[in-house]
Amino acid sequence: DIVMTQTPLSLSVTPGQPASISCKSSQSLLHSDGKTYLYWYLQKPGQSPQLLIYEVSSRFSGVPDRFSGSGSGTDFTLKISRVEAEDVGVYYCMQGIHLPPTFGQGTKVEIK
Amino acid sequence: EVQLVESGGGLVQPGGSLRLSCSASGFTFSSYAMHWVRQAPGKGLEYVSAISSNGGSTYYADSVKGRFTISRDNSKNTLYLQMSSLRAEDTAVYYCVKGVAAAGTGIDYWGQGTLVTVSS
């Protein structure tokens, strides 16, 4: 199985400041169709996960533009340009190119 | 609005069986693959199973293969997960998740989850 490794595992951010989460995969996520199947999800406290970013950098419907994704191959990053209180929770990356889909360990983001 | 509502969770003894259901609305259910993902208490996310839009193709994680069966009824907009020979390590919140296409592993909308507890 592809191993997804996130860093850091926890992050404490002052509101209005940027935040960045790294996700590295043990194999390339670039498919022969030219797409890279890397997703980002946020699980807010007490809620189910919600999709933020798909295929590395495309924001899902309704996701604020302060969230952005980048990367290629095996190295990926989720950035929040200005963290807001509602952004607290656990962020997961997931690869969708090889079965089974696998998730990173999660990065817990809290507000200072 | 996409809605996924799971039901059927509960307390079951080791070795027992349980069937989870997921009622879907707000999208053309028969056009999308559907998935189950679970989360043990205080832990991360684990992919469990998937079924293609027409039910013709299924996938199971090694941890549940031979014990769980995924199915769907497109006439009822409902997804199922039949779980048997349950073990303590199957204790988790089980999420029903919508796929982004008729097949494949991309997932977008998640249900609220149903808790399965395997304990004597």
mmCIF file of C-alpha atoms in Angstrom:
data_model
loop_
_atom_site.group_PDB
_atom_site.id
_atom_site.type_symbol
_atom_site.label_atom_id
_atom_site.label_comp_id
_atom_site.label_asym_id
_atom_site.label_seq_id
_atom_site.Cartn_x
_atom_site.Cartn_y
_atom_site.Cartn_z
ATOM 1 C CA ASP A 1 0.000 0.000 0.000
ATOM 2 C CA ILE A 2 1.100 3.587 -0.620
ATOM 3 C CA VAL A 3 2.179 5.292 2.588
ATOM 4 C CA MET A 4 1.143 8.909 3.041
ATOM 5 C CA THR A 5 3.213 10.892 5.514
ATOM 6 C CA GLN A 6 2.030 14.252 6.804
ATOM 7 C CA THR A 7 4.061 16.881 8.626
ATOM 8 C CA PRO A 8 3.649 18.421 11.061
ATOM 9 C CA LEU A 9 1.196 16.317 13.055
ATOM 10 C CA SER A 10 0.010 19.356 14.940
ATOM 11 C CA LEU A 11 0.002 23.068 14.287
ATOM 12 C CA SER A 12 -0.958 26.037 16.443
ATOM 13 C CA VAL A 13 -1.673 29.158 14.418
ATOM 14 C CA THR A 14 -2.521 32.763 15.238
ATOM 15 C CA PRO A 15 -5.683 33.923 13.456
ATOM 16 C CA GLY A 16 -4.833 35.780 10.285
ATOM 17 C CA GLN A 17 -1.476 34.035 9.919
ATOM 18 C CA PRO A 18 -0.664 31.478 7.221
ATOM 19 C CA ALA A 19 -0.360 27.740 7.753
ATOM 20 C CA SER A 20 1.164 24.976 5.673
ATOM 21 C CA ILE A 21 0.878 21.181 5.802
ATOM 22 C CA SER A 22 3.108 18.792 3.905
ATOM 23 C CA CYS A 23 2.083 15.393 2.558
ATOM 24 C CA LYS A 24 4.540 12.964 1.015
ATOM 25 C CA SER A 25 3.619 9.724 -0.725
ATOM 26 C CA SER A 26 5.769 6.612 -0.987
ATOM 27 C CA GLN A 27 5.036 6.386 -4.732
ATOM 28 C CA SER A 28 4.211 8.858 -7.440
ATOM 29 C CA LEU A 29 0.552 9.820 -7.635
ATOM 30 C CA LEU A 30 0.761 10.825 -11.300
ATOM 31 C CA HIS A 31 -1.611 8.700 -13.361
ATOM 32 C CA SER A 32 -1.125 7.790 -17.009
ATOM 33 C CA ASP A 33 -4.151 9.980 -17.758
ATOM 34 C CA GLY A 34 -2.069 12.983 -16.749
ATOM 35 C CA LYS A 35 -3.946 13.657 -13.525
ATOM 36 C CA THR A 36 -2.489 13.426 -10.043
ATOM 37 C CA TYR A 37 -4.904 11.890 -7.571
ATOM 38 C CA LEU A 38 -4.149 13.689 -4.331
ATOM 39 C CA TYR A 39 -6.966 14.953 -2.129
ATOM 40 C CA TRP A 40 -7.202 17.042 1.046
ATOM 41 C CA TYR A 41 -9.959 16.705 3.638
ATOM 42 C CA LEU A 42 -10.765 18.609 6.815
ATOM 43 C CA GLN A 43 -12.494 16.956 9.747
ATOM 44 C CA LYS A 44 -13.832 19.648 12.045
ATOM 45 C CA PRO A 45 -14.394 18.700 15.698
ATOM 46 C CA GLY A 46 -17.347 16.350 16.035
ATOM 47 C CA GLN A 47 -18.018 16.296 12.300
ATOM 48 C CA SER A 48 -17.377 13.995 9.369
ATOM 49 C CA PRO A 49 -14.567 14.854 6.943
ATOM 50 C CA GLN A 50 -15.222 17.318 4.137
ATOM 51 C CA LEU A 51 -13.418 17.587 0.838
ATOM 52 C CA LEU A 52 -11.300 20.712 0.414
ATOM 53 C CA ILE A 53 -8.999 20.037 -2.535
ATOM 54 C CA TYR A 54 -9.034 17.418 -5.277
ATOM 55 C CA GLU A 55 -6.404 16.485 -7.854
ATOM 56 C CA VAL A 56 -3.700 18.423 -5.983
ATOM 57 C CA SER A 57 -4.924 21.964 -6.501
ATOM 58 C CA SER A 58 -8.614 22.182 -7.441
ATOM 59 C CA ARG A 59 -10.819 23.658 -4.731
ATOM 60 C CA PHE A 60 -14.059 21.794 -4.108
ATOM 61 C CA SER A 61 -17.410 23.540 -4.288
ATOM 62 C CA GLY A 62 -17.828 26.155 -1.570
ATOM 63 C CA VAL A 63 -14.241 25.985 -0.280
ATOM 64 C CA PRO A 64 -12.838 29.452 0.497
ATOM 65 C CA ASP A 65 -9.996 30.651 -1.686
ATOM 66 C CA ARG A 66 -7.686 30.995 1.332
ATOM 67 C CA PHE A 67 -7.156 27.234 0.885
ATOM 68 C CA SER A 68 -4.749 26.187 -1.843
ATOM 69 C CA GLY A 69 -3.003 22.990 -2.829
ATOM 70 C CA SER A 70 0.192 22.425 -4.729
ATOM 71 C CA GLY A 71 2.784 19.814 -5.517
ATOM 72 C CA SER A 72 3.553 17.008 -7.897
ATOM 73 C CA GLY A 73 4.760 13.432 -7.995
ATOM 74 C CA THR A 74 5.245 12.518 -4.356
ATOM 75 C CA ASP A 75 5.386 15.888 -2.570
ATOM 76 C CA PHE A 76 2.328 17.968 -1.844
ATOM 77 C CA THR A 77 1.357 20.964 0.269
ATOM 78 C CA LEU A 78 -1.856 22.435 1.586
ATOM 79 C CA LYS A 79 -1.692 26.110 2.434
ATOM 80 C CA ILE A 80 -4.102 28.323 4.306
ATOM 81 C CA SER A 81 -3.293 31.920 3.499
ATOM 82 C CA ARG A 82 -4.963 33.426 6.572
ATOM 83 C CA VAL A 83 -6.195 31.008 9.211
ATOM 84 C CA GLU A 84 -9.632 31.630 10.672
ATOM 85 C CA ALA A 85 -11.205 30.158 13.798
ATOM 86 C CA GLU A 86 -13.464 27.928 11.685
ATOM 87 C CA ASP A 87 -10.417 26.216 10.154
ATOM 88 C CA VAL A 88 -9.631 24.215 13.303
ATOM 89 C CA GLY A 89 -9.719 20.467 13.001
ATOM 90 C CA VAL A 90 -7.716 17.611 11.546
ATOM 91 C CA TYR A 91 -6.502 17.783 7.970
ATOM 92 C CA TYR A 92 -5.930 14.582 5.998
ATOM 93 C CA CYS A 93 -4.339 13.999 2.635
ATOM 94 C CA MET A 94 -5.419 10.951 0.626
ATOM 95 C CA GLN A 95 -4.053 9.263 -2.470
ATOM 96 C CA GLY A 96 -6.530 7.918 -4.976
ATOM 97 C CA ILE A 97 -4.312 6.405 -7.654
ATOM 98 C CA HIS A 98 -3.647 2.972 -6.202
ATOM 99 C CA LEU A 99 -5.943 0.605 -4.379
ATOM 100 C CA PRO A 100 -6.474 0.855 -1.535
ATOM 101 C CA PRO A 101 -6.781 4.605 -1.202
ATOM 102 C CA THR A 102 -4.694 5.582 1.805
ATOM 103 C CA PHE A 103 -4.762 8.565 4.129
ATOM 104 C CA GLY A 104 -2.078 10.471 5.923
ATOM 105 C CA GLN A 105 -2.034 10.331 9.732
ATOM 106 C CA GLY A 106 -3.729 13.697 9.971
ATOM 107 C CA THR A 107 -2.537 17.144 11.048
ATOM 108 C CA LYS A 108 -4.366 18.767 13.916
ATOM 109 C CA VAL A 109 -4.707 22.528 13.510
ATOM 110 C CA GLU A 110 -5.631 24.649 16.481
ATOM 111 C CA ILE A 111 -5.887 28.366 17.067
ATOM 112 C CA LYS A 112 -3.474 30.129 19.429
ATOM 113 C CA GLU B 1 -27.954 19.204 -1.606
ATOM 114 C CA VAL B 2 -26.152 15.874 -1.311
ATOM 115 C CA GLN B 3 -27.258 13.926 1.755
ATOM 116 C CA LEU B 4 -25.950 10.590 2.973
ATOM 117 C CA VAL B 5 -27.602 9.106 6.036
ATOM 118 C CA GLU B 6 -26.139 5.971 7.589
ATOM 119 C CA SER B 7 -27.991 3.625 9.885
ATOM 120 C CA GLY B 8 -27.640 0.173 11.377
ATOM 121 C CA GLY B 9 -24.736 0.683 13.741
ATOM 122 C CA GLY B 10 -24.763 -0.532 17.302
ATOM 123 C CA LEU B 11 -23.242 -2.904 19.816
ATOM 124 C CA VAL B 12 -22.492 -6.423 18.634
ATOM 125 C CA GLN B 13 -20.578 -9.307 20.171
ATOM 126 C CA PRO B 14 -17.360 -10.603 18.642
ATOM 127 C CA GLY B 15 -18.193 -13.023 15.869
ATOM 128 C CA GLY B 16 -21.540 -11.373 15.275
ATOM 129 C CA SER B 17 -23.031 -9.682 12.234
ATOM 130 C CA LEU B 18 -24.454 -6.293 11.391
ATOM 131 C CA ARG B 19 -25.768 -4.611 8.255
ATOM 132 C CA LEU B 20 -25.198 -0.939 7.672
ATOM 133 C CA SER B 21 -27.359 1.074 5.308
ATOM 134 C CA CYS B 22 -26.804 4.447 3.683
ATOM 135 C CA SER B 23 -29.705 6.372 2.212
ATOM 136 C CA ALA B 24 -28.608 8.827 -0.462
ATOM 137 C CA SER B 25 -30.341 11.885 -1.886
ATOM 138 C CA GLY B 26 -29.567 15.073 -3.743
ATOM 139 C CA PHE B 27 -27.712 13.441 -6.645
ATOM 140 C CA THR B 28 -28.193 10.708 -9.247
ATOM 141 C CA PHE B 29 -27.187 7.788 -7.041
ATOM 142 C CA SER B 30 -26.950 5.291 -9.908
ATOM 143 C CA SER B 31 -24.268 7.374 -11.630
ATOM 144 C CA TYR B 32 -21.642 7.289 -8.907
ATOM 145 C CA ALA B 33 -19.407 4.793 -7.174
ATOM 146 C CA MET B 34 -19.959 4.588 -3.447
ATOM 147 C CA HIS B 35 -17.548 3.856 -0.641
ATOM 148 C CA TRP B 36 -17.260 2.992 3.033
ATOM 149 C CA VAL B 37 -14.510 4.533 5.154
ATOM 150 C CA ARG B 38 -14.123 3.913 8.880
ATOM 151 C CA GLN B 39 -12.516 5.687 11.804
ATOM 152 C CA ALA B 40 -11.654 3.887 15.026
ATOM 153 C CA PRO B 41 -12.160 5.966 18.183
ATOM 154 C CA GLY B 42 -9.521 8.678 18.345
ATOM 155 C CA LYS B 43 -7.775 7.349 15.249
ATOM 156 C CA GLY B 44 -7.350 8.246 11.600
ATOM 157 C CA LEU B 45 -9.287 7.258 8.485
ATOM 158 C CA GLU B 46 -9.231 3.766 6.990
ATOM 159 C CA TYR B 47 -10.689 2.881 3.594
ATOM 160 C CA VAL B 48 -12.944 -0.168 3.817
ATOM 161 C CA SER B 49 -14.794 -0.905 0.606
ATOM 162 C CA ALA B 50 -16.099 0.435 -2.686
ATOM 163 C CA ILE B 51 -18.691 -0.435 -5.307
ATOM 164 C CA SER B 52 -19.025 0.899 -8.831
ATOM 165 C CA SER B 53 -22.107 2.748 -9.979
ATOM 166 C CA ASN B 54 -23.807 -0.323 -11.476
ATOM 167 C CA GLY B 55 -22.618 -2.664 -8.731
ATOM 168 C CA GLY B 56 -20.553 -4.689 -11.147
ATOM 169 C CA SER B 57 -17.231 -4.012 -9.493
ATOM 170 C CA THR B 58 -16.340 -4.113 -5.815
ATOM 171 C CA TYR B 59 -13.224 -3.640 -3.714
ATOM 172 C CA TYR B 60 -12.366 -4.586 -0.151
ATOM 173 C CA ALA B 61 -9.490 -3.693 2.090
ATOM 174 C CA ASP B 62 -7.463 -6.727 3.154
ATOM 175 C CA SER B 63 -8.579 -6.170 6.745
ATOM 176 C CA VAL B 64 -12.227 -6.909 5.879
ATOM 177 C CA LYS B 65 -11.973 -9.146 2.813
ATOM 178 C CA GLY B 66 -14.044 -12.292 3.173
ATOM 179 C CA ARG B 67 -16.005 -10.862 6.111
ATOM 180 C CA PHE B 68 -17.687 -7.738 4.687
ATOM 181 C CA THR B 69 -19.910 -7.448 1.609
ATOM 182 C CA ILE B 70 -20.780 -4.173 -0.068
ATOM 183 C CA SER B 71 -23.892 -3.861 -2.205
ATOM 184 C CA ARG B 72 -26.288 -1.249 -3.508
ATOM 185 C CA ASP B 73 -29.883 -0.925 -4.635
ATOM 186 C CA ASN B 74 -30.063 1.826 -7.212
ATOM 187 C CA SER B 75 -33.877 1.659 -7.246
ATOM 188 C CA LYS B 76 -33.848 2.620 -3.563
ATOM 189 C CA ASN B 77 -30.841 4.960 -3.630
ATOM 190 C CA THR B 78 -29.323 2.881 -0.868
ATOM 191 C CA LEU B 79 -25.856 1.518 -0.138
ATOM 192 C CA TYR B 80 -25.230 -1.413 2.181
ATOM 193 C CA LEU B 81 -22.376 -2.976 4.086
ATOM 194 C CA GLN B 82 -22.986 -6.472 5.421
ATOM 195 C CA MET B 83 -20.471 -7.179 8.159
ATOM 196 C CA SER B 84 -19.902 -10.634 9.615
ATOM 197 C CA SER B 85 -17.364 -12.352 11.853
ATOM 198 C CA LEU B 86 -16.900 -9.024 13.548
ATOM 199 C CA ARG B 87 -13.815 -8.405 15.661
ATOM 200 C CA ALA B 88 -12.956 -5.882 18.330
ATOM 201 C CA GLU B 89 -10.713 -4.098 15.826
ATOM 202 C CA ASP B 90 -13.744 -3.416 13.608
ATOM 203 C CA THR B 91 -15.024 -0.991 16.249
ATOM 204 C CA ALA B 92 -15.272 2.373 14.488
ATOM 205 C CA VAL B 93 -17.488 5.032 13.042
ATOM 206 C CA TYR B 94 -18.410 3.901 9.545
ATOM 207 C CA TYR B 95 -18.873 6.629 6.952
ATOM 208 C CA CYS B 96 -20.780 6.292 3.715
ATOM 209 C CA VAL B 97 -18.977 8.339 1.078
ATOM 210 C CA LYS B 98 -19.953 9.382 -2.423
ATOM 211 C CA GLY B 99 -17.525 8.826 -5.281
ATOM 212 C CA VAL B 100 -16.660 11.524 -7.779
ATOM 213 C CA ALA B 101 -17.302 9.252 -10.764
ATOM 214 C CA ALA B 102 -18.932 5.985 -11.779
ATOM 215 C CA ALA B 103 -15.809 4.114 -10.760
ATOM 216 C CA GLY B 104 -12.445 4.930 -9.242
ATOM 217 C CA THR B 105 -11.318 6.008 -5.838
ATOM 218 C CA GLY B 106 -11.965 9.741 -5.642
ATOM 219 C CA ILE B 107 -14.457 10.609 -2.914
ATOM 220 C CA ASP B 108 -16.239 13.844 -2.092
ATOM 221 C CA TYR B 109 -19.320 13.927 0.156
ATOM 222 C CA TRP B 110 -19.383 12.067 3.489
ATOM 223 C CA GLY B 111 -22.300 11.013 5.660
ATOM 224 C CA GLN B 112 -22.403 11.723 9.385
ATOM 225 C CA GLY B 113 -21.311 8.183 10.211
ATOM 226 C CA THR B 114 -22.706 5.330 12.270
ATOM 227 C CA LEU B 115 -20.872 3.816 15.235
ATOM 228 C CA VAL B 116 -20.203 0.090 15.340
ATOM 229 C CA THR B 117 -18.962 -1.283 18.642
ATOM 230 C CA VAL B 118 -17.760 -4.881 18.816
ATOM 231 C CA SER B 119 -17.537 -5.988 22.399
ATOM 232 C CA SER B 120 -18.683 -8.740 24.733
#
